[in-house]
């Protein structure tokens, strides 16, 4: 079986050696030595000044909305994983969808201002497949209208924009370290923020609101990452170069196969970025072709995934106008298998199966 991704597992002995340090202390969570060390290593690897690692990539979104005290409407993208929208609704705010750019697949910044009302408090946008939003334009709009900006940067591990980590942009940026993501801790995630007061509030929120063992700073929840997750992160991080090199090879293979094929549209990457080879989406002319391709792959035990489907403005718990571009893209986009260890033979087979269906 070939899946859209395969979790990178470090050698078990290396994981166990790191894990033994947690055993020796008898300390399994509440920011033990492993989580602290992971945060230190991540700061240096990513080039960020602050990080709070958490137990997944969804709670950081919810905590960011909570800590920024957002109310009313939040402008967001319909083309993302469901957690982007559900976090807004979960925090009692209303998602207001703005359609996406047909090639970059991120929120269309030229349509944001038309969606702003007196009730708008923020923009929550996703850097889709590691491709950053129009960061500069969004920053200007946010300043002009006094809005907060949160970036769901779940796909962006290692991505840089204009020479620095993409996590440095926005009031808060979040990442996911889920097993399907580029860098992982089993389940896990993080948030990034460069304002020290806000960072403290975010920290308290993720730890029940504790400000020391007996005092409470305010309302909180439990989003703490455990030492077991920390150990996985410390075991995976030294392999990032291996992971990126292997994924680049797969991406280069797909690119060569599809780049001049007018039946297939590929993701257009922004200028001034260093990308991370996190996903390889292909867009077909229509959903019928996509379904044919998907089925042909399935018949050969190959599971590509419809990231992202459906367009989030069609979720049962939101109301929205039609989002023409997002709904069109969502109906005909497929992410192809991309992971360390995907063989040339399998790649050749995947490409051939797709070609057979679109000819
Ligand atoms: C994976 C993902 C999340 C959620 O992260 P978890 O770690 O699974 O909670 C949020 N947003 C996007 C865009 C994602 O891809």
Coordinates of C-alpha atoms and ligand atoms in Angstrom, one line a residue:
X1 CA 0.0 0.0 0.0
X2 CA 1.3 3.4 -1.0
X3 CA -0.2 6.3 1.0
X4 CA -0.1 10.0 0.3
X5 CA 2.6 10.1 3.1
X6 CA 4.5 7.9 5.3
X7 CA 5.7 9.0 8.8
X8 CA 9.4 9.3 9.0
X9 CA 10.6 7.1 11.8
X10 CA 14.1 7.5 13.3
X11 CA 16.0 4.4 14.3
X12 CA 14.2 2.9 17.3
X13 CA 17.4 2.8 19.4
X14 CA 18.0 6.5 18.9
X15 CA 14.4 7.2 20.1
X16 CA 15.0 4.9 23.1
X17 CA 18.3 6.5 24.0
X18 CA 16.6 9.9 24.2
X19 CA 13.6 8.4 26.0
X20 CA 15.8 7.0 28.7
X21 CA 16.6 10.5 29.8
X22 CA 12.9 11.0 30.6
X23 CA 12.9 7.6 32.4
X24 CA 15.9 8.7 34.5
X25 CA 14.2 11.8 35.7
X26 CA 10.8 10.0 36.1
X27 CA 9.3 13.2 34.6
X28 CA 6.8 12.7 31.7
X29 CA 5.3 16.1 31.1
X30 CA 5.0 19.7 32.4
X31 CA 8.0 20.9 30.4
X32 CA 10.7 18.4 31.3
X33 CA 14.2 18.3 30.0
X34 CA 13.3 16.9 26.6
X35 CA 10.6 19.4 25.7
X36 CA 12.9 22.3 26.8
X37 CA 15.7 20.9 24.7
X38 CA 13.4 20.4 21.7
X39 CA 12.3 24.0 21.9
X40 CA 15.9 25.2 22.1
X41 CA 16.9 23.1 19.1
X42 CA 13.8 24.2 17.1
X43 CA 14.5 27.9 17.8
X44 CA 18.0 27.5 16.4
X45 CA 16.9 25.2 13.5
X46 CA 14.0 27.5 12.4
X47 CA 15.6 30.8 13.3
X48 CA 12.9 32.1 15.6
X49 CA 13.2 33.8 18.9
X50 CA 10.2 32.3 20.7
X51 CA 8.3 29.1 20.5
X52 CA 5.8 27.3 22.7
X53 CA 5.5 23.6 21.7
X54 CA 2.1 22.1 22.3
X55 CA 0.4 18.8 22.0
X56 CA -1.1 19.3 18.5
X57 CA -1.4 21.9 15.9
X58 CA -5.1 22.8 16.5
X59 CA -5.0 24.0 20.1
X60 CA -2.5 26.7 19.2
X61 CA -5.0 28.2 16.7
X62 CA -7.8 28.1 19.4
X63 CA -5.4 29.5 22.0
X64 CA -4.3 32.3 19.7
X65 CA -7.9 33.4 19.1
X66 CA -8.5 33.2 22.8
X67 CA -5.4 35.1 23.8
X68 CA -6.0 37.9 21.2
X69 CA -9.5 38.2 22.6
X70 CA -11.0 38.0 19.2
X71 CA -14.7 38.5 18.9
X72 CA -17.2 38.7 16.0
X73 CA -16.0 38.0 12.5
X74 CA -12.7 36.5 11.5
X75 CA -11.8 36.6 7.8
X76 CA -10.4 33.3 6.7
X77 CA -9.7 31.0 3.8
X78 CA -12.0 28.3 2.5
X79 CA -9.1 26.2 1.2
X80 CA -7.3 24.6 4.2
X81 CA -7.7 21.7 6.6
X82 CA -10.9 21.8 8.6
X83 CA -9.0 22.8 11.8
X84 CA -8.6 26.4 10.5
X85 CA -12.4 26.9 10.3
X86 CA -13.4 24.8 13.2
X87 CA -11.0 26.7 15.6
X88 CA -12.8 29.9 14.7
X89 CA -16.3 28.4 15.3
X90 CA -15.1 26.6 18.5
X91 CA -14.0 29.9 19.9
X92 CA -17.4 31.4 19.3
X93 CA -16.4 33.6 16.4
X94 CA -17.9 33.7 12.9
X95 CA -15.7 32.7 9.9
X96 CA -16.1 35.0 7.0
X97 CA -14.7 33.4 3.9
X98 CA -12.7 35.1 1.2
X99 CA -11.9 33.2 -1.9
X100 CA -8.4 32.1 -2.9
X101 CA -6.0 32.9 -5.6
X102 CA -6.4 30.3 -8.4
X103 CA -2.6 29.6 -8.7
X104 CA -1.1 30.2 -5.3
X105 CA -4.1 28.7 -3.5
X106 CA -3.8 31.1 -0.6
X107 CA -6.4 33.6 0.4
X108 CA -6.9 36.3 -2.3
X109 CA -5.6 39.4 -0.6
X110 CA -7.3 41.6 -3.2
X111 CA -10.7 40.4 -2.0
X112 CA -10.1 40.8 1.8
X113 CA -11.0 44.5 2.2
X114 CA -14.4 44.0 0.6
X115 CA -15.2 41.4 3.4
X116 CA -14.2 43.7 6.3
X117 CA -17.1 45.0 8.4
X118 CA -17.3 46.8 11.8
X119 CA -17.4 43.3 13.4
X120 CA -14.2 42.0 11.8
X121 CA -11.5 41.4 14.4
X122 CA -8.9 39.4 12.6
X123 CA -7.6 37.5 9.6
X124 CA -6.8 33.9 10.0
X125 CA -5.1 32.6 6.8
X126 CA -3.3 29.4 5.9
X127 CA 0.1 29.2 4.1
X128 CA -1.2 26.3 1.9
X129 CA 1.1 23.4 1.2
X130 CA 4.0 25.5 2.6
X131 CA 3.3 28.3 0.1
X132 CA 3.0 31.6 2.0
X133 CA 0.1 34.0 1.7
X134 CA 0.7 37.5 0.3
X135 CA 2.2 38.4 3.6
X136 CA 3.1 42.0 2.9
X137 CA -0.3 42.9 1.5
X138 CA -2.1 41.2 4.4
X139 CA 0.1 43.1 6.9
X140 CA -0.9 46.4 5.2
X141 CA -4.6 45.6 5.2
X142 CA -4.4 44.5 8.9
X143 CA -2.6 47.7 9.9
X144 CA -5.0 49.9 8.0
X145 CA -8.1 48.3 9.6
X146 CA -6.6 47.5 13.0
X147 CA -7.0 43.8 12.6
X148 CA -5.0 40.9 14.2
X149 CA -3.3 38.4 11.9
X150 CA -3.0 34.7 12.7
X151 CA -1.2 32.4 10.2
X152 CA -2.1 28.7 10.2
X153 CA 1.4 27.6 9.1
X154 CA 0.8 23.9 9.8
X155 CA 2.6 23.0 6.5
X156 CA 5.5 25.4 6.9
X157 CA 8.2 23.7 8.9
X158 CA 11.4 25.2 7.6
X159 CA 9.8 27.5 5.1
X160 CA 11.4 31.0 4.8
X161 CA 10.1 34.2 3.3
X162 CA 12.5 37.0 2.5
X163 CA 15.3 35.1 4.2
X164 CA 13.6 34.5 7.6
X165 CA 11.3 31.9 9.0
X166 CA 7.7 32.3 7.8
X167 CA 6.7 31.7 11.5
X168 CA 8.0 35.2 12.3
X169 CA 5.1 36.8 10.4
X170 CA 1.7 37.7 11.8
X171 CA 0.7 38.3 15.4
X172 CA 0.8 34.6 16.0
X173 CA 1.8 31.7 13.7
X174 CA 1.1 28.1 14.4
X175 CA 2.6 24.8 13.2
X176 CA 1.6 21.2 13.3
X177 CA 3.9 18.3 14.2
X178 CA 1.4 15.7 13.4
X179 CA 2.8 12.4 12.0
X180 CA 1.6 13.3 8.5
X181 CA 3.6 16.5 8.5
X182 CA 7.1 17.2 7.4
X183 CA 8.6 17.3 10.9
X184 CA 6.7 15.4 13.6
X185 CA 6.4 14.4 17.2
X186 CA 3.6 11.8 16.7
X187 CA 1.0 14.3 17.7
X188 CA 2.3 17.8 18.3
X189 CA 2.5 21.4 17.3
X190 CA 3.7 24.8 18.2
X191 CA 3.0 28.5 18.2
X192 CA 5.3 31.4 17.4
X193 CA 4.9 35.0 18.6
X194 CA 7.3 37.8 18.9
X195 CA 5.4 40.0 21.4
X196 CA 6.5 39.0 24.9
X197 CA 3.3 40.0 26.7
X198 CA 1.1 38.1 24.2
X199 CA 3.6 35.2 24.4
X200 CA 3.1 35.0 28.2
X201 CA -0.7 35.1 27.8
X202 CA -0.5 32.3 25.2
X203 CA 1.7 30.3 27.5
X204 CA -0.7 30.6 30.5
X205 CA -3.6 29.7 28.3
X206 CA -2.0 26.4 27.2
X207 CA -1.3 25.5 30.9
X208 CA -4.7 25.8 32.6
X209 CA -4.1 29.6 33.1
X210 CA -1.4 28.8 35.8
X211 CA 0.9 31.5 36.8
X212 CA 3.0 29.4 39.2
X213 CA 1.5 26.5 41.1
X214 CA -0.9 28.5 43.2
X215 CA -1.8 31.5 41.1
X216 CA -3.9 31.8 38.0
X217 CA -3.4 34.4 35.4
X218 CA -6.7 33.7 33.7
X219 CA -8.7 31.1 31.9
X220 CA -6.7 28.2 30.4
X221 CA -6.9 24.8 28.8
X222 CA -4.4 22.0 28.7
X223 CA -2.4 22.0 25.5
X224 CA 0.9 20.7 27.0
X225 CA 3.3 18.6 25.0
X226 CA 4.7 15.5 26.8
X227 CA 8.2 14.3 27.2
X228 CA 7.4 11.3 25.0
X229 CA 6.5 13.7 22.2
X230 CA 9.6 15.7 22.9
X231 CA 11.7 12.6 22.6
X232 CA 10.3 11.9 19.2
X233 CA 11.0 15.4 18.0
X234 CA 14.6 15.2 19.2
X235 CA 15.0 11.9 17.4
X236 CA 13.5 13.2 14.1
X237 CA 15.1 16.7 14.0
X238 CA 18.7 15.5 13.1
X239 CA 17.2 13.8 10.0
X240 CA 15.7 16.9 8.5
X241 CA 18.4 17.2 5.8
X242 CA 17.8 13.5 4.9
X243 CA 14.0 14.1 4.9
X244 CA 14.3 17.2 2.7
X245 CA 16.8 15.8 0.3
X246 CA 14.7 12.6 -0.3
X247 CA 11.5 14.6 -0.7
X248 CA 13.1 17.0 -3.1
X249 CA 14.0 14.0 -5.3
X250 CA 10.4 12.9 -5.4
X251 CA 9.2 16.4 -6.2
X252 CA 11.8 16.8 -9.0
X253 CA 10.6 13.6 -10.5
X254 CA 6.9 14.7 -10.5
X255 CA 7.9 18.1 -11.8
X256 CA 9.8 16.6 -14.7
X257 CA 6.8 14.3 -15.5
X258 CA 4.1 17.0 -15.3
X259 CA 5.6 20.4 -15.9
X260 CA 4.7 20.7 -19.6
X261 CA 1.4 18.8 -19.4
X262 CA -1.4 21.1 -20.2
X263 CA -3.9 18.7 -18.6
X264 CA -2.3 19.2 -15.2
X265 CA -2.0 22.4 -13.3
X266 CA 0.7 22.6 -10.6
X267 CA 1.0 24.7 -7.5
X268 CA 2.6 28.1 -8.2
X269 CA 5.1 29.0 -5.5
X270 CA 5.6 32.5 -4.3
X271 CA 8.8 34.5 -5.0
X272 CA 11.3 35.1 -2.2
X273 CA 10.6 31.9 -0.4
X274 CA 12.5 28.8 0.4
X275 CA 10.0 25.9 0.1
X276 CA 10.0 22.7 2.1
X277 CA 8.7 20.0 -0.4
X278 CA 5.8 19.3 2.0
X279 CA 3.1 18.4 -0.6
X280 CA 2.7 17.7 -4.2
X281 CA -0.7 18.7 -5.4
X282 CA -1.9 18.3 -9.0
X283 CA -5.1 20.0 -10.3
X284 CA -7.0 18.3 -13.1
X285 CA -9.4 20.0 -15.6
X286 CA -12.5 18.8 -13.7
X287 CA -13.7 16.5 -10.9
X288 CA -14.6 13.6 -13.3
X289 CA -11.0 13.3 -14.3
X290 CA -9.9 13.5 -10.7
X291 CA -12.2 10.7 -9.7
X292 CA -11.0 8.6 -12.6
X293 CA -7.4 9.1 -11.6
X294 CA -8.1 8.6 -7.9
X295 CA -9.9 5.3 -8.7
X296 CA -7.1 4.0 -11.0
X297 CA -4.5 4.7 -8.3
X298 CA -6.7 3.0 -5.6
X299 CA -7.1 -0.1 -7.9
X300 CA -3.3 -0.3 -7.6
X301 CA -3.2 0.2 -3.8
X302 CA -2.1 3.8 -4.1
X303 CA -3.9 6.3 -1.9
X304 CA -3.5 9.8 -3.1
X305 CA -5.5 12.3 -0.9
X306 CA -8.0 15.0 -1.8
X307 CA -6.3 17.8 0.1
X308 CA -8.4 19.9 0.6
X309 CA -11.9 18.7 0.1
X310 CA -14.6 19.9 0.6
X311 CA -14.1 23.7 0.4
X312 CA -14.6 24.8 4.0
X313 CA -17.3 27.3 3.2
X314 CA -19.6 24.3 2.5
X315 CA -19.2 22.8 6.0
X316 CA -22.5 22.1 7.7
X317 CA -21.9 24.5 10.6
X318 CA -21.0 27.6 8.7
X319 CA -22.9 29.9 6.3
X320 CA -21.2 31.5 3.4
X321 CA -21.5 32.7 -0.1
X322 CA -20.2 30.5 -2.8
X323 CA -16.4 30.6 -3.1
X324 CA -16.0 29.9 -6.8
X325 CA -12.3 29.4 -7.0
X326 CA -11.9 27.4 -3.8
X327 CA -14.8 25.1 -4.7
X328 CA -13.5 24.6 -8.1
X329 CA -9.9 23.8 -6.9
X330 CA -11.2 21.6 -4.1
X331 CA -13.2 19.5 -6.6
X332 CA -10.2 18.7 -8.8
X333 CA -7.1 18.7 -6.7
X334 CA -5.2 15.6 -5.6
X335 CA -2.1 15.4 -3.4
X336 CA 0.3 12.7 -4.7
X337 CA 2.4 10.3 -2.5
X338 CA 5.4 12.1 -1.2
X339 CA 7.7 10.7 1.4
X340 CA 11.2 9.4 2.3
X341 CA 11.6 6.0 0.8
X342 CA 9.2 6.3 -2.1
X343 CA 11.0 4.3 -4.8
X344 CA 11.7 5.4 -8.4
X345 CA 9.8 2.3 -9.5
X346 CA 6.7 3.3 -7.6
X347 CA 7.0 6.9 -8.8
X348 CA 7.2 5.7 -12.4
X349 CA 4.1 3.6 -11.8
X350 CA 2.2 6.5 -10.2
X351 CA 3.0 8.9 -13.1
X352 CA 2.1 6.3 -15.7
X353 CA -1.3 5.5 -14.0
X354 CA -2.1 9.2 -14.0
X355 CA -1.0 9.7 -17.7
X356 CA -3.1 6.7 -18.8
X357 CA -6.2 8.4 -17.3
X358 CA -5.8 11.9 -18.6
X359 CA -4.8 11.0 -22.2
Ligands
LIG1 C1 -2.6 19.4 10.1 C2 -3.3 20.7 10.1 C3 -3.8 21.3 11.2 C4 -4.0 20.6 12.5 O1 -2.9 20.1 13.1 P1 -3.0 18.9 14.1 O2 -1.6 18.8 14.6 O3 -3.4 17.7 13.4 O4 -4.0 19.3 15.2 C5 -4.3 22.6 11.1 N1 -4.2 23.3 9.9 C6 -3.7 22.7 8.8 C7 -3.7 23.6 7.6 C8 -3.3 21.4 8.9 O5 -2.8 20.9 7.7

